JSON list of C-alpha atoms in Angstrom, two decimals:
[
{"chain": "A", "resi": 1, "resn": "MET", "atom": "CA", "xyz": [-0.31, -0.36, 0.62]},
{"chain": "A", "resi": 2, "resn": "LYS", "atom": "CA", "xyz": [1.38, 3.39, -1.93]},
{"chain": "A", "resi": 3, "resn": "ILE", "atom": "CA", "xyz": [1.09, 6.22, 1.46]},
{"chain": "A", "resi": 4, "resn": "THR", "atom": "CA", "xyz": [0.11, 9.82, -0.45]},
{"chain": "A", "resi": 5, "resn": "SER", "atom": "CA", "xyz": [1.57, 12.59, 1.03]},
{"chain": "A", "resi": 6, "resn": "THR", "atom": "CA", "xyz": [-1.35, 13.44, 2.54]},
{"chain": "A", "resi": 7, "resn": "TYR", "atom": "CA", "xyz": [-0.89, 11.22, 4.90]},
{"chain": "A", "resi": 8, "resn": "LYS", "atom": "CA", "xyz": [2.82, 11.30, 5.41]},
{"chain": "A", "resi": 9, "resn": "GLY", "atom": "CA", "xyz": [2.10, 14.47, 6.33]},
{"chain": "A", "resi": 10, "resn": "LEU", "atom": "CA", "xyz": [-1.13, 13.07, 8.92]},
{"chain": "A", "resi": 11, "resn": "ILE", "atom": "CA", "xyz": [2.09, 11.19, 10.18]},
{"chain": "A", "resi": 12, "resn": "ILE", "atom": "CA", "xyz": [4.57, 13.56, 10.34]},
{"chain": "A", "resi": 13, "resn": "ALA", "atom": "CA", "xyz": [2.22, 15.91, 12.81]},
{"chain": "A", "resi": 14, "resn": "VAL", "atom": "CA", "xyz": [1.36, 13.06, 15.45]},
{"chain": "A", "resi": 15, "resn": "LEU", "atom": "CA", "xyz": [4.81, 12.55, 15.99]},
{"chain": "A", "resi": 16, "resn": "MET", "atom": "CA", "xyz": [5.96, 16.20, 16.45]},
{"chain": "A", "resi": 17, "resn": "ILE", "atom": "CA", "xyz": [2.16, 16.84, 18.61]},
{"chain": "A", "resi": 18, "resn": "ALA", "atom": "CA", "xyz": [3.65, 13.62, 20.74]},
{"chain": "A", "resi": 19, "resn": "LEU", "atom": "CA", "xyz": [6.71, 14.16, 20.99]},
{"chain": "A", "resi": 20, "resn": "SER", "atom": "CA", "xyz": [5.82, 17.72, 22.26]},
{"chain": "A", "resi": 21, "resn": "LEU", "atom": "CA", "xyz": [3.80, 16.53, 24.76]},
{"chain": "A", "resi": 22, "resn": "ILE", "atom": "CA", "xyz": [6.28, 14.01, 25.94]},
{"chain": "A", "resi": 23, "resn": "PHE", "atom": "CA", "xyz": [8.10, 17.25, 26.21]},
{"chain": "A", "resi": 24, "resn": "PHE", "atom": "CA", "xyz": [5.98, 19.45, 28.51]},
{"chain": "A", "resi": 25, "resn": "TYR", "atom": "CA", "xyz": [4.12, 16.88, 30.22]},
{"chain": "A", "resi": 26, "resn": "VAL", "atom": "CA", "xyz": [6.66, 14.18, 30.78]},
{"chain": "A", "resi": 27, "resn": "MET", "atom": "CA", "xyz": [10.36, 15.73, 31.20]},
{"chain": "A", "resi": 28, "resn": "HIS", "atom": "CA", "xyz": [9.01, 19.35, 31.97]},
{"chain": "A", "resi": 29, "resn": "TYR", "atom": "CA", "xyz": [11.14, 20.85, 29.91]},
{"chain": "A", "resi": 30, "resn": "PRO", "atom": "CA", "xyz": [10.01, 24.40, 28.51]},
{"chain": "A", "resi": 31, "resn": "VAL", "atom": "CA", "xyz": [7.80, 24.92, 25.76]},
{"chain": "A", "resi": 32, "resn": "ASN", "atom": "CA", "xyz": [10.03, 26.68, 23.33]},
{"chain": "A", "resi": 33, "resn": "GLY", "atom": "CA", "xyz": [13.56, 25.19, 24.47]},
{"chain": "A", "resi": 34, "resn": "ARG", "atom": "CA", "xyz": [15.70, 23.64, 22.03]},
{"chain": "A", "resi": 35, "resn": "ASN", "atom": "CA", "xyz": [13.77, 20.46, 22.82]},
{"chain": "A", "resi": 36, "resn": "HIS", "atom": "CA", "xyz": [11.61, 22.89, 20.04]},
{"chain": "A", "resi": 37, "resn": "LEU", "atom": "CA", "xyz": [14.41, 22.17, 17.97]},
{"chain": "A", "resi": 38, "resn": "VAL", "atom": "CA", "xyz": [14.35, 17.71, 17.95]},
{"chain": "A", "resi": 39, "resn": "VAL", "atom": "CA", "xyz": [10.42, 18.77, 16.73]},
{"chain": "A", "resi": 40, "resn": "MET", "atom": "CA", "xyz": [10.99, 21.08, 14.31]},
{"chain": "A", "resi": 41, "resn": "GLY", "atom": "CA", "xyz": [13.81, 18.30, 13.26]},
{"chain": "A", "resi": 42, "resn": "VAL", "atom": "CA", "xyz": [11.55, 15.34, 12.93]},
{"chain": "A", "resi": 43, "resn": "PHE", "atom": "CA", "xyz": [9.97, 18.09, 10.65]},
{"chain": "A", "resi": 44, "resn": "VAL", "atom": "CA", "xyz": [12.24, 18.25, 7.92]},
{"chain": "A", "resi": 45, "resn": "VAL", "atom": "CA", "xyz": [12.90, 14.60, 8.41]},
{"chain": "A", "resi": 46, "resn": "GLY", "atom": "CA", "xyz": [8.88, 13.92, 7.07]},
{"chain": "A", "resi": 47, "resn": "LEU", "atom": "CA", "xyz": [9.81, 15.92, 4.84]},
{"chain": "A", "resi": 48, "resn": "LEU", "atom": "CA", "xyz": [12.81, 14.34, 3.18]},
{"chain": "A", "resi": 49, "resn": "TRP", "atom": "CA", "xyz": [10.83, 10.38, 3.39]},
{"chain": "A", "resi": 50, "resn": "SER", "atom": "CA", "xyz": [7.93, 11.87, 1.72]},
{"chain": "A", "resi": 51, "resn": "LEU", "atom": "CA", "xyz": [10.87, 12.82, -1.08]},
{"chain": "A", "resi": 52, "resn": "ILE", "atom": "CA", "xyz": [12.93, 10.61, -1.03]},
{"chain": "A", "resi": 53, "resn": "SER", "atom": "CA", "xyz": [9.80, 8.44, -1.32]},
{"chain": "A", "resi": 54, "resn": "PHE", "atom": "CA", "xyz": [8.42, 10.36, -4.23]},
{"chain": "A", "resi": 55, "resn": "LYS", "atom": "CA", "xyz": [11.37, 10.19, -6.00]},
{"chain": "A", "resi": 56, "resn": "LEU", "atom": "CA", "xyz": [11.53, 6.44, -5.31]},
{"chain": "A", "resi": 57, "resn": "SER", "atom": "CA", "xyz": [8.33, 5.21, -5.90]},
{"chain": "A", "resi": 58, "resn": "SER", "atom": "CA", "xyz": [8.71, 5.30, -10.79]},
{"chain": "A", "resi": 59, "resn": "GLY", "atom": "CA", "xyz": [11.77, 5.39, -12.55]},
{"chain": "A", "resi": 60, "resn": "GLU", "atom": "CA", "xyz": [11.03, 8.16, -14.57]},
{"chain": "A", "resi": 61, "resn": "ASP", "atom": "CA", "xyz": [12.68, 11.45, -13.92]},
{"chain": "A", "resi": 62, "resn": "LYS", "atom": "CA", "xyz": [10.79, 14.22, -12.45]},
{"chain": "A", "resi": 63, "resn": "GLN", "atom": "CA", "xyz": [11.61, 17.97, -12.14]},
{"chain": "A", "resi": 64, "resn": "ILE", "atom": "CA", "xyz": [11.53, 20.15, -8.95]},
{"chain": "A", "resi": 65, "resn": "LYS", "atom": "CA", "xyz": [8.31, 21.13, -9.34]},
{"chain": "A", "resi": 66, "resn": "GLU", "atom": "CA", "xyz": [6.90, 17.70, -9.30]},
{"chain": "A", "resi": 67, "resn": "TYR", "atom": "CA", "xyz": [9.21, 17.57, -5.77]},
{"chain": "A", "resi": 68, "resn": "PHE", "atom": "CA", "xyz": [8.39, 20.28, -4.70]},
{"chain": "A", "resi": 69, "resn": "SER", "atom": "CA", "xyz": [4.64, 20.32, -4.54]},
{"chain": "A", "resi": 70, "resn": "GLU", "atom": "CA", "xyz": [4.88, 16.39, -3.33]},
{"chain": "A", "resi": 71, "resn": "GLY", "atom": "CA", "xyz": [6.41, 18.44, -0.22]},
{"chain": "A", "resi": 72, "resn": "PHE", "atom": "CA", "xyz": [3.56, 20.90, -0.57]},
{"chain": "A", "resi": 73, "resn": "LYS", "atom": "CA", "xyz": [0.86, 18.40, 0.08]},
{"chain": "A", "resi": 74, "resn": "THR", "atom": "CA", "xyz": [3.34, 17.08, 3.06]},
{"chain": "A", "resi": 75, "resn": "PHE", "atom": "CA", "xyz": [4.21, 20.05, 5.04]},
{"chain": "A", "resi": 76, "resn": "ILE", "atom": "CA", "xyz": [0.48, 21.61, 4.61]},
{"chain": "A", "resi": 77, "resn": "VAL", "atom": "CA", "xyz": [-1.16, 19.33, 6.55]},
{"chain": "A", "resi": 78, "resn": "ALA", "atom": "CA", "xyz": [1.56, 18.56, 8.60]},
{"chain": "A", "resi": 79, "resn": "THR", "atom": "CA", "xyz": [1.96, 21.67, 9.55]},
{"chain": "A", "resi": 80, "resn": "LEU", "atom": "CA", "xyz": [-2.44, 22.83, 9.64]},
{"chain": "A", "resi": 81, "resn": "PHE", "atom": "CA", "xyz": [-2.90, 19.85, 12.51]},
{"chain": "A", "resi": 82, "resn": "ILE", "atom": "CA", "xyz": [0.25, 22.20, 14.56]},
{"chain": "A", "resi": 83, "resn": "VAL", "atom": "CA", "xyz": [-1.37, 24.71, 14.06]},
{"chain": "A", "resi": 84, "resn": "VAL", "atom": "CA", "xyz": [-4.39, 23.45, 15.48]},
{"chain": "A", "resi": 85, "resn": "TYR", "atom": "CA", "xyz": [-2.43, 21.61, 18.49]},
{"chain": "A", "resi": 86, "resn": "THR", "atom": "CA", "xyz": [-0.89, 24.95, 18.94]},
{"chain": "A", "resi": 87, "resn": "VAL", "atom": "CA", "xyz": [-4.30, 26.57, 19.72]},
{"chain": "A", "resi": 88, "resn": "VAL", "atom": "CA", "xyz": [-5.32, 23.89, 21.80]},
{"chain": "A", "resi": 89, "resn": "PHE", "atom": "CA", "xyz": [-1.96, 24.08, 23.76]},
{"chain": "A", "resi": 90, "resn": "ASN", "atom": "CA", "xyz": [-1.72, 27.09, 24.75]},
{"chain": "A", "resi": 91, "resn": "LYS", "atom": "CA", "xyz": [-5.67, 27.21, 25.62]},
{"chain": "A", "resi": 92, "resn": "MET", "atom": "CA", "xyz": [-5.35, 24.12, 28.22]},
{"chain": "A", "resi": 93, "resn": "ASN", "atom": "CA", "xyz": [-2.15, 25.57, 29.68]},
{"chain": "A", "resi": 94, "resn": "PRO", "atom": "CA", "xyz": [-2.69, 29.18, 30.77]},
{"chain": "A", "resi": 95, "resn": "GLN", "atom": "CA", "xyz": [0.04, 29.31, 32.85]},
{"chain": "A", "resi": 96, "resn": "ILE", "atom": "CA", "xyz": [2.28, 29.50, 29.77]},
{"chain": "A", "resi": 97, "resn": "LEU", "atom": "CA", "xyz": [0.63, 32.88, 29.62]},
{"chain": "A", "resi": 98, "resn": "GLU", "atom": "CA", "xyz": [1.03, 34.09, 33.17]},
{"chain": "A", "resi": 99, "resn": "LYS", "atom": "CA", "xyz": [4.62, 33.02, 33.17]},
{"chain": "A", "resi": 100, "resn": "ARG", "atom": "CA", "xyz": [4.92, 35.41, 30.35]},
{"chain": "A", "resi": 101, "resn": "LEU", "atom": "CA", "xyz": [2.89, 38.09, 32.07]},
{"chain": "A", "resi": 102, "resn": "LYS", "atom": "CA", "xyz": [4.63, 37.61, 34.25]},
{"chain": "A", "resi": 103, "resn": "GLU", "atom": "CA", "xyz": [8.65, 37.26, 33.21]},
{"chain": "A", "resi": 104, "resn": "ASN", "atom": "CA", "xyz": [7.75, 40.79, 31.35]},
{"chain": "A", "resi": 105, "resn": "ALA", "atom": "CA", "xyz": [6.63, 42.61, 34.08]},
{"chain": "A", "resi": 106, "resn": "GLU", "atom": "CA", "xyz": [10.15, 41.68, 36.24]},
{"chain": "A", "resi": 107, "resn": "LEU", "atom": "CA", "xyz": [11.78, 42.64, 33.79]},
{"chain": "A", "resi": 108, "resn": "ALA", "atom": "CA", "xyz": [10.05, 45.76, 32.65]},
{"chain": "A", "resi": 109, "resn": "ALA", "atom": "CA", "xyz": [9.95, 46.78, 36.89]},
{"chain": "A", "resi": 110, "resn": "LYS", "atom": "CA", "xyz": [14.06, 45.98, 37.51]},
{"chain": "A", "resi": 111, "resn": "GLN", "atom": "CA", "xyz": [14.81, 48.29, 34.31]},
{"chain": "A", "resi": 112, "resn": "GLY", "atom": "CA", "xyz": [13.00, 51.02, 36.54]},
{"chain": "A", "resi": 113, "resn": "ASN", "atom": "CA", "xyz": [11.69, 53.02, 32.99]},
{"chain": "A", "resi": 114, "resn": "TYR", "atom": "CA", "xyz": [7.94, 52.05, 33.42]},
{"chain": "A", "resi": 115, "resn": "THR", "atom": "CA", "xyz": [4.97, 52.45, 35.52]},
{"chain": "A", "resi": 116, "resn": "PRO", "atom": "CA", "xyz": [3.41, 50.57, 36.77]},
{"chain": "A", "resi": 117, "resn": "LEU", "atom": "CA", "xyz": [0.21, 52.03, 35.25]},
{"chain": "A", "resi": 118, "resn": "ASP", "atom": "CA", "xyz": [2.84, 51.29, 31.43]},
{"chain": "A", "resi": 119, "resn": "ILE", "atom": "CA", "xyz": [3.51, 47.43, 33.11]},
{"chain": "A", "resi": 120, "resn": "GLU", "atom": "CA", "xyz": [-0.33, 46.30, 33.32]},
{"chain": "A", "resi": 121, "resn": "ASN", "atom": "CA", "xyz": [-1.17, 48.13, 30.17]},
{"chain": "A", "resi": 122, "resn": "ASN", "atom": "CA", "xyz": [2.10, 46.54, 28.05]},
{"chain": "A", "resi": 123, "resn": "ASN", "atom": "CA", "xyz": [0.15, 42.61, 29.69]},
{"chain": "A", "resi": 124, "resn": "LYS", "atom": "CA", "xyz": [-2.87, 43.86, 28.57]},
{"chain": "A", "resi": 125, "resn": "GLN", "atom": "CA", "xyz": [-1.61, 44.31, 25.54]},
{"chain": "A", "resi": 126, "resn": "ILE", "atom": "CA", "xyz": [0.85, 40.36, 25.16]},
{"chain": "A", "resi": 127, "resn": "ARG", "atom": "CA", "xyz": [-2.92, 39.02, 27.18]},
{"chain": "A", "resi": 128, "resn": "ASP", "atom": "CA", "xyz": [-4.40, 40.35, 23.70]},
{"chain": "A", "resi": 129, "resn": "ASN", "atom": "CA", "xyz": [-1.98, 39.28, 21.20]},
{"chain": "A", "resi": 130, "resn": "PHE", "atom": "CA", "xyz": [-0.60, 35.98, 22.44]},
{"chain": "A", "resi": 131, "resn": "THR", "atom": "CA", "xyz": [-2.75, 33.51, 20.54]},
{"chain": "A", "resi": 132, "resn": "PRO", "atom": "CA", "xyz": [-3.05, 35.41, 17.15]},
{"chain": "A", "resi": 133, "resn": "MET", "atom": "CA", "xyz": [0.51, 35.95, 17.74]},
{"chain": "A", "resi": 134, "resn": "THR", "atom": "CA", "xyz": [1.71, 32.52, 18.89]},
{"chain": "A", "resi": 135, "resn": "ILE", "atom": "CA", "xyz": [-0.17, 30.96, 15.14]},
{"chain": "A", "resi": 136, "resn": "ALA", "atom": "CA", "xyz": [1.17, 33.07, 12.93]},
{"chain": "A", "resi": 137, "resn": "ILE", "atom": "CA", "xyz": [4.80, 32.77, 14.33]},
{"chain": "A", "resi": 138, "resn": "THR", "atom": "CA", "xyz": [4.01, 29.40, 14.12]},
{"chain": "A", "resi": 139, "resn": "THR", "atom": "CA", "xyz": [2.54, 28.86, 10.69]},
{"chain": "A", "resi": 140, "resn": "ILE", "atom": "CA", "xyz": [4.79, 31.16, 8.90]},
{"chain": "A", "resi": 141, "resn": "SER", "atom": "CA", "xyz": [7.98, 29.25, 10.78]},
{"chain": "A", "resi": 142, "resn": "TYR", "atom": "CA", "xyz": [7.39, 26.09, 8.83]},
{"chain": "A", "resi": 143, "resn": "LEU", "atom": "CA", "xyz": [5.43, 27.25, 5.91]},
{"chain": "A", "resi": 144, "resn": "ILE", "atom": "CA", "xyz": [8.88, 28.84, 5.22]},
{"chain": "A", "resi": 145, "resn": "LEU", "atom": "CA", "xyz": [10.46, 25.65, 6.94]},
{"chain": "A", "resi": 146, "resn": "GLY", "atom": "CA", "xyz": [8.71, 23.82, 4.82]},
{"chain": "A", "resi": 147, "resn": "SER", "atom": "CA", "xyz": [9.07, 25.51, 1.33]},
{"chain": "A", "resi": 148, "resn": "LEU", "atom": "CA", "xyz": [12.91, 25.25, 1.82]},
{"chain": "A", "resi": 149, "resn": "VAL", "atom": "CA", "xyz": [13.04, 22.03, 2.95]},
{"chain": "A", "resi": 150, "resn": "SER", "atom": "CA", "xyz": [11.05, 21.28, -0.26]},
{"chain": "A", "resi": 151, "resn": "LEU", "atom": "CA", "xyz": [12.58, 23.26, -2.29]},
{"chain": "A", "resi": 152, "resn": "ILE", "atom": "CA", "xyz": [16.35, 21.95, -1.62]},
{"chain": "A", "resi": 153, "resn": "GLY", "atom": "CA", "xyz": [15.13, 18.01, -1.37]},
{"chain": "A", "resi": 154, "resn": "GLY", "atom": "CA", "xyz": [14.11, 18.61, -5.09]},
{"chain": "A", "resi": 155, "resn": "VAL", "atom": "CA", "xyz": [16.90, 20.45, -6.35]},
{"chain": "A", "resi": 156, "resn": "ALA", "atom": "CA", "xyz": [19.28, 17.93, -5.00]},
{"chain": "A", "resi": 157, "resn": "LEU", "atom": "CA", "xyz": [16.77, 14.81, -5.89]},
{"chain": "A", "resi": 158, "resn": "SER", "atom": "CA", "xyz": [16.08, 15.76, -9.39]},
{"chain": "A", "resi": 159, "resn": "GLN", "atom": "CA", "xyz": [19.74, 16.37, -10.11]},
{"chain": "A", "resi": 160, "resn": "THR", "atom": "CA", "xyz": [20.20, 12.98, -9.74]},
{"chain": "A", "resi": 161, "resn": "ASN", "atom": "CA", "xyz": [18.27, 12.17, -11.93]},
{"chain": "A", "resi": 162, "resn": "LYS", "atom": "CA", "xyz": [20.79, 13.81, -15.11]},
{"chain": "A", "resi": 163, "resn": "LYS", "atom": "CA", "xyz": [23.41, 12.04, -13.41]}
]
């Protein structure tokens, strides 16, 4: 049975989400620690898996655009699930936002340039923009990484066809 690129994206997303949950709930690592690099590594390896299996699926030569299209179908699904996971995870763990607000208030207080009202207004802005900014950062970073991996992988794999 051939696994389609869409299902590969789903498999990659499930692995990434499982790793993220294990890192946070079992190993008690911070949300944006270095462990996030491992999750992104799974994303890259999954995309390479999709591209290489696409190359091996038939003997005919393929062009860069075909590889990119295959990678796109994979990373767009994975990105969608990761963004949904990020929203749900942040809603289920409000202590993450509260910790960031507390750290921000302490940092501003140490600087001494801000009044308590300034700090309170800044925390309100952070609270209001936290979810949209998290969604934007997650979406953009995974879309850019997925595009780069698909493009570079497509270039490399299409060049091996010519040898």
